[in-house]
Coordinates of C-alpha atoms and ligand atoms in Angstrom, one line a residue:
M1 CA 0.0 0.0 0.0
A2 CA 1.4 3.4 -1.0
Q3 CA 2.5 5.7 1.7
H4 CA 1.1 9.3 1.5
H5 CA 3.6 12.1 1.3
P6 CA 2.3 15.6 2.2
K7 CA 4.4 17.2 -0.6
D8 CA 2.6 15.5 -3.4
R9 CA -0.7 15.3 -1.8
S10 CA -3.5 15.7 -4.2
E11 CA -7.0 16.1 -2.9
P12 CA -8.6 12.6 -2.4
G13 CA -12.0 12.3 -3.9
G14 CA -14.9 10.4 -2.3
G15 CA -14.1 7.4 -4.6
T16 CA -10.5 7.1 -3.3
L17 CA -11.7 7.1 0.3
L18 CA -14.3 4.4 -0.5
K19 CA -11.5 2.3 -2.2
S20 CA -9.3 2.7 0.9
F21 CA -12.2 1.4 3.1
G22 CA -12.4 -1.6 0.8
A23 CA -8.6 -2.2 1.0
E24 CA -8.7 -1.8 4.8
F25 CA -11.5 -4.3 5.0
Q26 CA -9.4 -6.8 2.9
R27 CA -6.4 -6.1 5.2
I28 CA -8.5 -6.9 8.3
L29 CA -9.7 -10.0 6.6
I30 CA -6.2 -11.3 5.7
I31 CA -4.8 -10.5 9.1
T32 CA -7.7 -12.2 10.8
L33 CA -7.1 -15.3 8.6
I34 CA -3.4 -15.3 9.3
V35 CA -4.0 -14.9 13.0
F36 CA -6.7 -17.7 12.8
F37 CA -4.3 -20.1 11.1
V38 CA -1.5 -19.2 13.6
G39 CA -4.0 -19.9 16.3
L40 CA -5.0 -23.2 14.6
A41 CA -1.3 -24.2 14.4
T42 CA -0.5 -23.3 18.0
D43 CA -3.8 -24.8 19.1
N44 CA -5.0 -21.5 20.7
I45 CA -7.3 -19.7 18.4
T46 CA -8.9 -17.4 21.1
L47 CA -5.6 -16.2 22.4
A48 CA -4.3 -15.6 18.8
L49 CA -7.4 -13.6 17.9
L50 CA -7.2 -11.6 21.1
L51 CA -3.6 -10.8 20.5
G52 CA -4.3 -9.9 16.9
S53 CA -7.2 -7.6 18.0
L54 CA -4.9 -5.9 20.6
V55 CA -2.3 -5.2 17.9
Y56 CA -4.9 -3.8 15.6
I57 CA -6.4 -1.6 18.4
A58 CA -2.8 -0.4 19.2
V59 CA -2.3 0.6 15.6
I60 CA -5.6 2.5 15.6
Y61 CA -4.7 4.1 19.0
H62 CA -1.3 5.1 17.6
N63 CA -2.9 6.8 14.6
I64 CA -5.4 8.6 16.7
Y65 CA -2.6 9.8 18.9
K66 CA -0.7 11.1 15.8
L67 CA -3.9 12.9 14.6
K68 CA -4.4 14.5 18.0
V69 CA -0.8 15.7 18.1
W70 CA -1.1 17.1 14.6
L71 CA -4.4 18.9 15.3
M72 CA -2.8 20.5 18.3
H73 CA -0.1 22.0 15.9
E74 CA -2.3 22.8 12.9
D75 CA 0.4 24.7 11.0
T76 CA 2.5 21.5 10.5
E77 CA 2.2 18.9 7.8
P78 CA -0.1 15.9 8.6
P79 CA 1.6 12.7 10.0
E80 CA 2.7 10.0 7.6
A81 CA 0.4 7.1 7.4
K82 CA -0.5 4.2 5.1
G83 CA -3.9 3.2 3.6
L84 CA -7.1 4.4 5.1
W85 CA -5.4 6.5 7.8
G86 CA -3.3 8.2 5.1
E87 CA -6.5 9.0 3.2
I88 CA -8.2 10.4 6.4
F89 CA -5.2 12.6 7.2
D90 CA -5.1 13.8 3.6
S91 CA -8.8 14.7 3.6
L92 CA -8.5 16.6 6.9
Y93 CA -5.4 18.3 5.6
H94 CA -7.1 19.5 2.4
T95 CA -10.3 20.6 4.2
Q96 CA -8.1 22.5 6.6
R97 CA -6.2 24.2 3.7
R98 CA -9.4 25.1 1.9
Q99 CA -10.8 26.6 5.1
R100 CA -7.6 28.5 5.7
S101 CA -7.7 30.0 2.2
Q102 CA -11.4 30.9 2.5
N103 CA -10.6 32.6 5.8
Q104 CA -7.8 34.5 4.3
Q105 CA -10.0 35.7 1.4
L106 CA -12.7 36.7 3.9
Q107 CA -10.2 38.5 6.1
A108 CA -8.9 40.3 3.0
V109 CA -12.5 41.5 2.2
V110 CA -13.0 42.5 5.8
N111 CA -9.7 44.4 5.8
R112 CA -10.6 46.2 2.6
I113 CA -14.0 47.2 4.0
Q114 CA -12.4 48.4 7.2
K115 CA -9.8 50.4 5.3
L116 CA -12.6 51.9 3.1
T117 CA -14.9 52.8 6.0
S118 CA -11.9 54.3 7.9
T119 CA -11.4 56.8 5.1
L120 CA -15.1 57.8 5.1
R121 CA -16.1 61.1 6.6
E122 CA -19.5 59.6 7.4
G123 CA -19.8 57.5 10.6
V124 CA -20.6 53.9 9.9
I125 CA -22.1 51.8 12.7
I126 CA -23.2 48.2 12.5
L127 CA -25.7 46.9 15.0
D128 CA -26.4 43.2 15.6
S129 CA -29.9 41.7 15.6
R130 CA -30.4 42.9 19.2
G131 CA -29.4 46.5 18.4
H132 CA -26.0 46.1 20.1
L133 CA -22.8 47.8 18.8
D134 CA -20.9 45.4 16.5
F135 CA -18.7 47.6 14.4
W136 CA -18.0 51.3 13.9
N137 CA -15.5 53.3 11.9
P138 CA -13.1 56.0 13.1
A139 CA -15.6 58.8 12.0
A140 CA -18.3 57.2 14.2
H141 CA -15.8 57.0 17.0
R142 CA -15.0 60.8 16.6
M143 CA -18.7 61.8 16.5
L144 CA -20.0 59.5 19.2
A145 CA -17.0 58.6 21.3
F146 CA -17.4 54.8 21.3
N147 CA -14.4 52.9 22.5
S148 CA -13.4 49.2 22.3
K149 CA -15.1 48.2 25.6
D150 CA -18.5 49.5 24.2
R151 CA -18.7 46.7 21.7
G152 CA -21.8 44.5 22.5
Q153 CA -23.5 47.4 24.3
S154 CA -26.9 48.6 23.2
V155 CA -26.7 51.7 20.9
I156 CA -29.4 53.5 22.9
N157 CA -27.1 53.6 25.9
F158 CA -25.1 56.1 23.9
I159 CA -27.7 57.9 21.8
R160 CA -30.5 58.3 24.3
H161 CA -32.5 61.0 22.5
P162 CA -36.2 59.9 22.6
Q163 CA -36.6 60.6 18.8
F164 CA -33.7 58.3 18.1
V165 CA -35.1 55.6 20.3
S166 CA -38.5 55.7 18.6
Y167 CA -36.9 55.9 15.1
L168 CA -34.9 52.7 15.9
E169 CA -37.9 50.9 17.4
E170 CA -40.6 51.9 14.8
Q171 CA -38.4 50.5 12.0
Q172 CA -39.6 53.1 9.4
Y173 CA -36.2 53.7 7.9
D174 CA -37.2 55.4 4.6
Q175 CA -36.5 58.8 6.2
H176 CA -33.4 60.0 8.1
I177 CA -33.6 61.9 11.4
E178 CA -31.5 64.9 12.5
L179 CA -30.6 65.4 16.2
P180 CA -28.3 67.4 18.4
S181 CA -25.1 65.4 19.0
P182 CA -25.1 63.5 22.3
R183 CA -21.5 64.4 22.7
F184 CA -21.3 68.1 21.7
A185 CA -24.5 70.1 22.2
A186 CA -23.6 72.6 19.4
K187 CA -23.3 69.9 16.8
R188 CA -26.1 68.3 14.7
L189 CA -26.0 64.8 13.5
Q190 CA -28.1 63.1 10.8
F191 CA -28.8 59.3 11.3
Q192 CA -30.0 57.0 8.4
V193 CA -30.6 53.4 9.3
T194 CA -30.6 50.6 6.7
P195 CA -31.6 47.1 7.7
F196 CA -29.6 44.2 6.2
G197 CA -28.8 40.5 6.7
N198 CA -30.3 38.8 9.7
N199 CA -32.1 41.7 11.4
E200 CA -28.8 43.6 11.5
R201 CA -28.7 47.3 10.9
L202 CA -26.3 49.8 9.3
I203 CA -26.4 53.3 10.6
I204 CA -24.8 56.1 8.5
V205 CA -24.1 59.2 10.6
R206 CA -23.4 62.6 9.0
D207 CA -22.3 65.8 10.6
T208 CA -24.9 68.3 9.4
T209 CA -23.9 71.1 11.7
Q210 CA -22.7 73.4 8.9
L211 CA -25.8 72.8 6.8
H212 CA -28.1 73.3 9.8
N213 CA -26.4 76.5 10.8
L214 CA -26.6 77.8 7.2
E215 CA -30.3 76.9 7.0
K216 CA -30.9 78.7 10.4
M217 CA -29.0 81.7 9.1
R218 CA -31.1 81.8 5.9
Q219 CA -34.3 81.5 8.0
E220 CA -33.2 84.3 10.4
F221 CA -32.0 86.5 7.5
V222 CA -35.4 86.2 5.7
A223 CA -37.3 86.8 8.9
N224 CA -35.2 89.8 9.9
A225 CA -35.1 91.4 6.4
S226 CA -38.8 91.0 5.9
H227 CA -39.5 92.4 9.4
E228 CA -37.2 95.4 8.8
M229 CA -38.8 96.1 5.5
R230 CA -42.3 96.1 6.7
T231 CA -42.3 99.4 8.6
P232 CA -40.7 101.6 5.9
L233 CA -43.0 100.0 3.3
T234 CA -46.1 100.8 5.4
V235 CA -44.9 104.5 5.5
I236 CA -44.3 104.6 1.8
N237 CA -47.6 102.9 1.1
G238 CA -49.4 105.4 3.3
Y239 CA -47.8 108.4 1.5
I240 CA -48.6 107.0 -1.9
E241 CA -52.2 106.4 -0.9
T242 CA -52.5 109.9 0.4
L243 CA -51.0 111.3 -2.8
A244 CA -53.2 109.1 -5.0
D245 CA -56.3 110.4 -3.1
S246 CA -55.3 114.1 -3.3
N247 CA -55.7 116.4 -6.3
V248 CA -52.5 115.9 -8.1
M249 CA -51.8 116.8 -11.7
P250 CA -53.5 114.3 -14.1
K251 CA -50.1 113.2 -15.5
W252 CA -49.2 111.8 -12.0
N253 CA -52.3 109.6 -11.8
K254 CA -50.9 106.7 -13.8
P255 CA -47.5 106.6 -12.1
L256 CA -49.1 106.9 -8.7
N257 CA -51.5 104.0 -9.4
Q258 CA -48.6 101.9 -10.5
M259 CA -46.5 102.8 -7.5
L260 CA -49.5 101.9 -5.3
Q261 CA -50.0 98.6 -7.1
Q262 CA -46.3 97.6 -6.8
S263 CA -46.0 98.7 -3.1
N264 CA -49.1 96.6 -2.3
R265 CA -47.5 93.7 -4.1
L266 CA -44.3 94.1 -2.1
S267 CA -46.4 94.2 1.2
V268 CA -48.1 90.9 0.2
L269 CA -44.7 89.4 -0.6
I270 CA -43.2 90.5 2.7
N271 CA -46.2 89.2 4.6
D272 CA -46.0 85.8 2.8
L273 CA -42.2 85.7 3.6
L274 CA -43.0 86.4 7.3
V275 CA -45.7 83.7 7.4
L276 CA -43.3 81.2 5.8
S277 CA -40.5 82.1 8.3
K278 CA -42.9 81.7 11.2
L279 CA -44.0 78.3 9.9
E280 CA -40.3 77.2 9.6
T281 CA -39.1 78.5 12.9
T282 CA -41.9 77.9 15.4
A283 CA -43.1 74.6 17.0
S284 CA -46.2 73.2 15.3
D285 CA -48.2 72.5 18.5
L286 CA -48.3 76.0 20.0
N287 CA -51.8 77.0 19.0
Q288 CA -53.6 73.7 18.7
T289 CA -57.3 73.6 19.1
D290 CA -60.1 71.2 18.1
I291 CA -61.1 72.1 14.5
D292 CA -64.5 71.2 13.0
I293 CA -63.5 70.6 9.4
N294 CA -67.0 70.9 7.9
K295 CA -67.5 74.3 9.6
L296 CA -64.1 75.5 8.5
L297 CA -64.8 74.6 4.9
L298 CA -68.1 76.4 5.0
I299 CA -66.4 79.6 6.3
I300 CA -63.8 79.3 3.6
K301 CA -66.4 78.8 0.9
D302 CA -68.5 81.8 2.1
E303 CA -65.4 84.1 2.2
A304 CA -64.5 83.1 -1.4
T305 CA -68.0 83.5 -2.8
I306 CA -67.6 87.3 -3.5
L307 CA -64.3 86.7 -5.3
A308 CA -65.9 84.0 -7.4
Q309 CA -69.0 86.1 -8.1
D310 CA -66.7 88.9 -9.4
K311 CA -65.6 86.4 -12.1
Q312 CA -69.1 84.9 -12.6
Q313 CA -67.7 81.5 -11.5
T314 CA -69.6 78.8 -9.8
L315 CA -68.2 77.8 -6.4
K316 CA -69.5 74.6 -4.8
L317 CA -68.8 72.8 -1.6
E318 CA -69.6 69.0 -1.6
C319 CA -69.2 67.1 1.7
H320 CA -69.7 63.4 1.3
E321 CA -72.4 62.2 3.7
N322 CA -70.0 60.0 5.8
S323 CA -67.7 63.0 6.3
Q324 CA -69.9 64.9 8.8
G325 CA -68.4 65.6 12.2
I326 CA -64.7 65.3 11.3
H327 CA -62.6 67.0 14.0
I328 CA -58.9 67.3 14.2
L329 CA -56.4 68.9 16.6
G330 CA -54.5 71.7 14.8
D331 CA -53.8 75.3 14.3
E332 CA -57.1 76.7 12.9
K333 CA -55.6 80.0 11.6
E334 CA -52.9 78.1 9.7
L335 CA -55.3 75.6 8.2
H336 CA -57.8 78.3 7.3
S337 CA -55.0 80.2 5.5
A338 CA -53.7 77.1 3.6
L339 CA -57.1 76.0 2.4
S340 CA -58.2 79.5 1.5
N341 CA -54.9 79.8 -0.5
L342 CA -55.9 76.8 -2.7
V343 CA -59.5 78.2 -3.2
T344 CA -58.2 81.7 -4.0
N345 CA -55.6 80.2 -6.5
A346 CA -58.4 78.2 -8.2
I347 CA -60.5 81.4 -8.6
K348 CA -57.5 83.5 -9.6
Y349 CA -56.2 81.2 -12.3
T350 CA -59.6 80.0 -13.7
Q351 CA -61.2 81.9 -16.5
D352 CA -64.4 83.9 -16.0
G353 CA -67.5 81.7 -15.8
G354 CA -65.4 78.7 -14.7
E355 CA -66.3 76.1 -12.1
I356 CA -64.5 75.5 -8.7
T357 CA -65.5 72.6 -6.4
I358 CA -64.3 72.0 -2.9
R359 CA -64.8 68.4 -1.8
L360 CA -64.6 66.6 1.5
W361 CA -64.6 62.8 1.8
L362 CA -63.0 60.0 3.8
D363 CA -61.9 56.4 3.7
K364 CA -60.7 54.0 6.5
N365 CA -57.5 55.9 7.4
N366 CA -57.6 59.3 5.9
F367 CA -59.9 62.2 5.1
Y368 CA -59.4 64.3 1.9
I369 CA -60.1 67.9 1.1
S370 CA -59.7 68.7 -2.6
V371 CA -60.1 72.0 -4.6
G372 CA -60.7 71.4 -8.3
D373 CA -61.2 73.8 -11.1
N374 CA -61.8 73.7 -14.9
G375 CA -59.2 76.4 -15.5
P376 CA -56.1 76.4 -17.8
G377 CA -54.4 73.5 -16.0
I378 CA -50.6 73.1 -15.4
G379 CA -48.1 71.2 -17.5
S380 CA -46.8 68.0 -15.9
R381 CA -43.2 69.2 -15.9
H382 CA -44.2 72.0 -13.5
L383 CA -46.1 69.9 -11.0
P384 CA -43.1 68.6 -8.9
H385 CA -41.9 72.3 -8.5
L386 CA -45.1 74.0 -7.6
T387 CA -44.5 74.0 -3.9
E388 CA -41.0 75.4 -4.2
R389 CA -40.6 79.0 -3.0
F390 CA -41.1 81.6 -5.8
Y391 CA -41.9 78.9 -8.4
R392 CA -44.4 80.2 -10.9
V393 CA -45.7 78.4 -14.0
D394 CA -45.6 81.3 -16.4
D395 CA -44.9 85.0 -15.7
S396 CA -47.6 86.4 -18.0
R397 CA -50.2 84.3 -16.2
N398 CA -48.9 85.5 -12.8
S399 CA -48.2 89.2 -13.5
S400 CA -52.0 89.8 -14.0
T401 CA -52.9 87.9 -10.8
G402 CA -50.3 89.5 -8.6
G403 CA -49.2 86.3 -7.0
T404 CA -45.9 85.9 -5.1
G405 CA -45.1 82.3 -5.8
L406 CA -45.1 81.6 -2.1
G407 CA -48.7 80.4 -1.7
L408 CA -48.2 76.7 -2.3
A409 CA -45.0 76.7 -0.3
I410 CA -47.0 78.0 2.6
V411 CA -49.7 75.3 2.0
K412 CA -47.1 72.5 2.0
H413 CA -45.6 73.7 5.2
V414 CA -48.9 74.0 7.0
L415 CA -50.0 70.6 5.8
M416 CA -46.6 69.1 7.0
R417 CA -47.2 70.6 10.4
H418 CA -50.6 68.8 10.5
Y419 CA -49.0 65.5 9.3
A420 CA -50.8 65.9 6.0
E421 CA -49.6 66.0 2.4
L422 CA -50.6 67.8 -0.8
K423 CA -51.2 65.9 -4.1
I424 CA -51.5 67.9 -7.3
T425 CA -52.9 66.6 -10.5
S426 CA -53.6 68.7 -13.6
E427 CA -54.2 68.6 -17.3
V428 CA -53.5 71.5 -19.6
G429 CA -56.8 72.9 -20.9
K430 CA -58.9 70.8 -18.6
G431 CA -58.2 72.0 -15.0
S432 CA -56.3 71.3 -11.8
L433 CA -57.0 69.3 -8.7
F434 CA -55.2 70.0 -5.4
T435 CA -55.9 67.3 -2.8
C436 CA -54.9 67.5 0.9
I437 CA -54.6 64.1 2.5
F438 CA -55.0 64.1 6.3
Q439 CA -54.8 61.2 8.7
L440 CA -58.0 60.5 10.5
P441 CA -57.6 61.0 14.3
Y442 CA -57.0 57.7 16.2
R443 CA -60.1 56.2 17.8
D444 CA -60.2 53.1 20.1
Ligands
ADP501 P1 -48.8 82.5 -6.6 O1 -48.7 83.4 -5.5 O2 -48.1 82.9 -7.8 O3 -50.2 82.1 -6.9 P2 -48.5 79.8 -5.7 O4 -47.4 79.2 -4.9 O5 -49.8 79.9 -5.0 O6 -48.0 81.2 -6.1 O7 -48.7 79.0 -7.0 C1 -47.6 78.7 -7.8 C2 -48.0 78.7 -9.3 O8 -48.8 77.6 -9.5 C3 -48.8 79.9 -9.6 O9 -47.9 80.9 -10.0 C4 -49.6 79.4 -10.8 O10 -48.9 79.5 -12.0 C5 -49.8 77.9 -10.5 N1 -51.1 77.6 -10.0 C6 -51.5 77.5 -8.7 N2 -52.8 77.1 -8.6 C7 -53.3 77.0 -9.9 C8 -54.5 76.6 -10.4 N3 -55.6 76.3 -9.6 N4 -54.6 76.6 -11.8 C9 -53.6 76.9 -12.5 N5 -52.4 77.2 -12.1 C10 -52.2 77.3 -10.8

């Protein structure tokens, strides 16, 4: 039987191992026969068989011992052995080599990923299935001060902000959240969780302090500038009105009227900017009251009736029969202004004699307020931009209506503060439909 040399070991297939079992069986058979005949010749078969078995067990024991010694020093070549034992050692040796090479490949991948994440400016944190810290990169260490003994601890021991805790628990990860840094109060961090694998989670942390400060500066600048402009503008407006009302030379009438028109426009713009700043900078739950939606829509319709009559338009309010008695908690002044804005826009942009319909209906989870018209409609390329500040569809349409381009931005903000959203559909030449989708209040 050939002895196996580690140098020229080729991987034994399942067939070779099976053949070796056959050969070993033959060997046992031949030895047993020899021992049997020796026993027969010496007239002591039992003793001969016993001695034969003991020798065989000793050989097995010796090989097991060699295996054990080899396994204790895994880096060395496997022991030399003949036949079946040689095959077993070879199989183990090849399995071991395969595993080692796979481990090396895996380690290389892990090293590359670690190297990559260590160069990232974003913090990368991996949580295990229980939400405990498993891995983080140097940026996450800088932002959140984790150190090596924190591995295996729950992440909410380090980021205790209630908003972060509920974000992690509710598992709605399509949005990110922004919070003050738990380490430096002046810093802001943005967290985005992505689930992967077996209930594990990847958290990307970004330092948004600079962006946040810039946004705050922008909001403060707009609020301050609008506020500062309001008083001088009121004075200018007052003087122009006085002059327009007095007996000035006829050649001044046209310029004075234009000045009055433009300064009124500027006042509307400044007021809208102030409203928008207030919506951006104040908490949304300051002036919350119980609002009767049907009543509010009736008031809005009544207020808009005169405007619509001026243009010989039909203005209708249709409340679906199951929508009676809807109440929500919100800021009535804000909602009133947002919904009025939609109705005023519909009247403003729809031709004389047009039709405007306000509708209220509900389904299982939401209630809907829509304002539809059969006006000029809006091209589909404009629809995604309508709620951006100062976005206007076409200047000729707007210069005659005196709009500021801030109305729909205000509507969007107000709705956001009431956990509602605005959906806009429109077809050029047929009309537009602005639908506000509100969540129905929770009932047991
Ligand atoms: P504006 O103060 O100019 O009305 P908005 O933000 O309210 O600003 O509206 C943005 C633009 O959307 C408007 O300038 C107008 O062109 C278009 N728009 C809004 N409502 C309608 C409507 N019902 N029909 C057609 N166009 C509309």
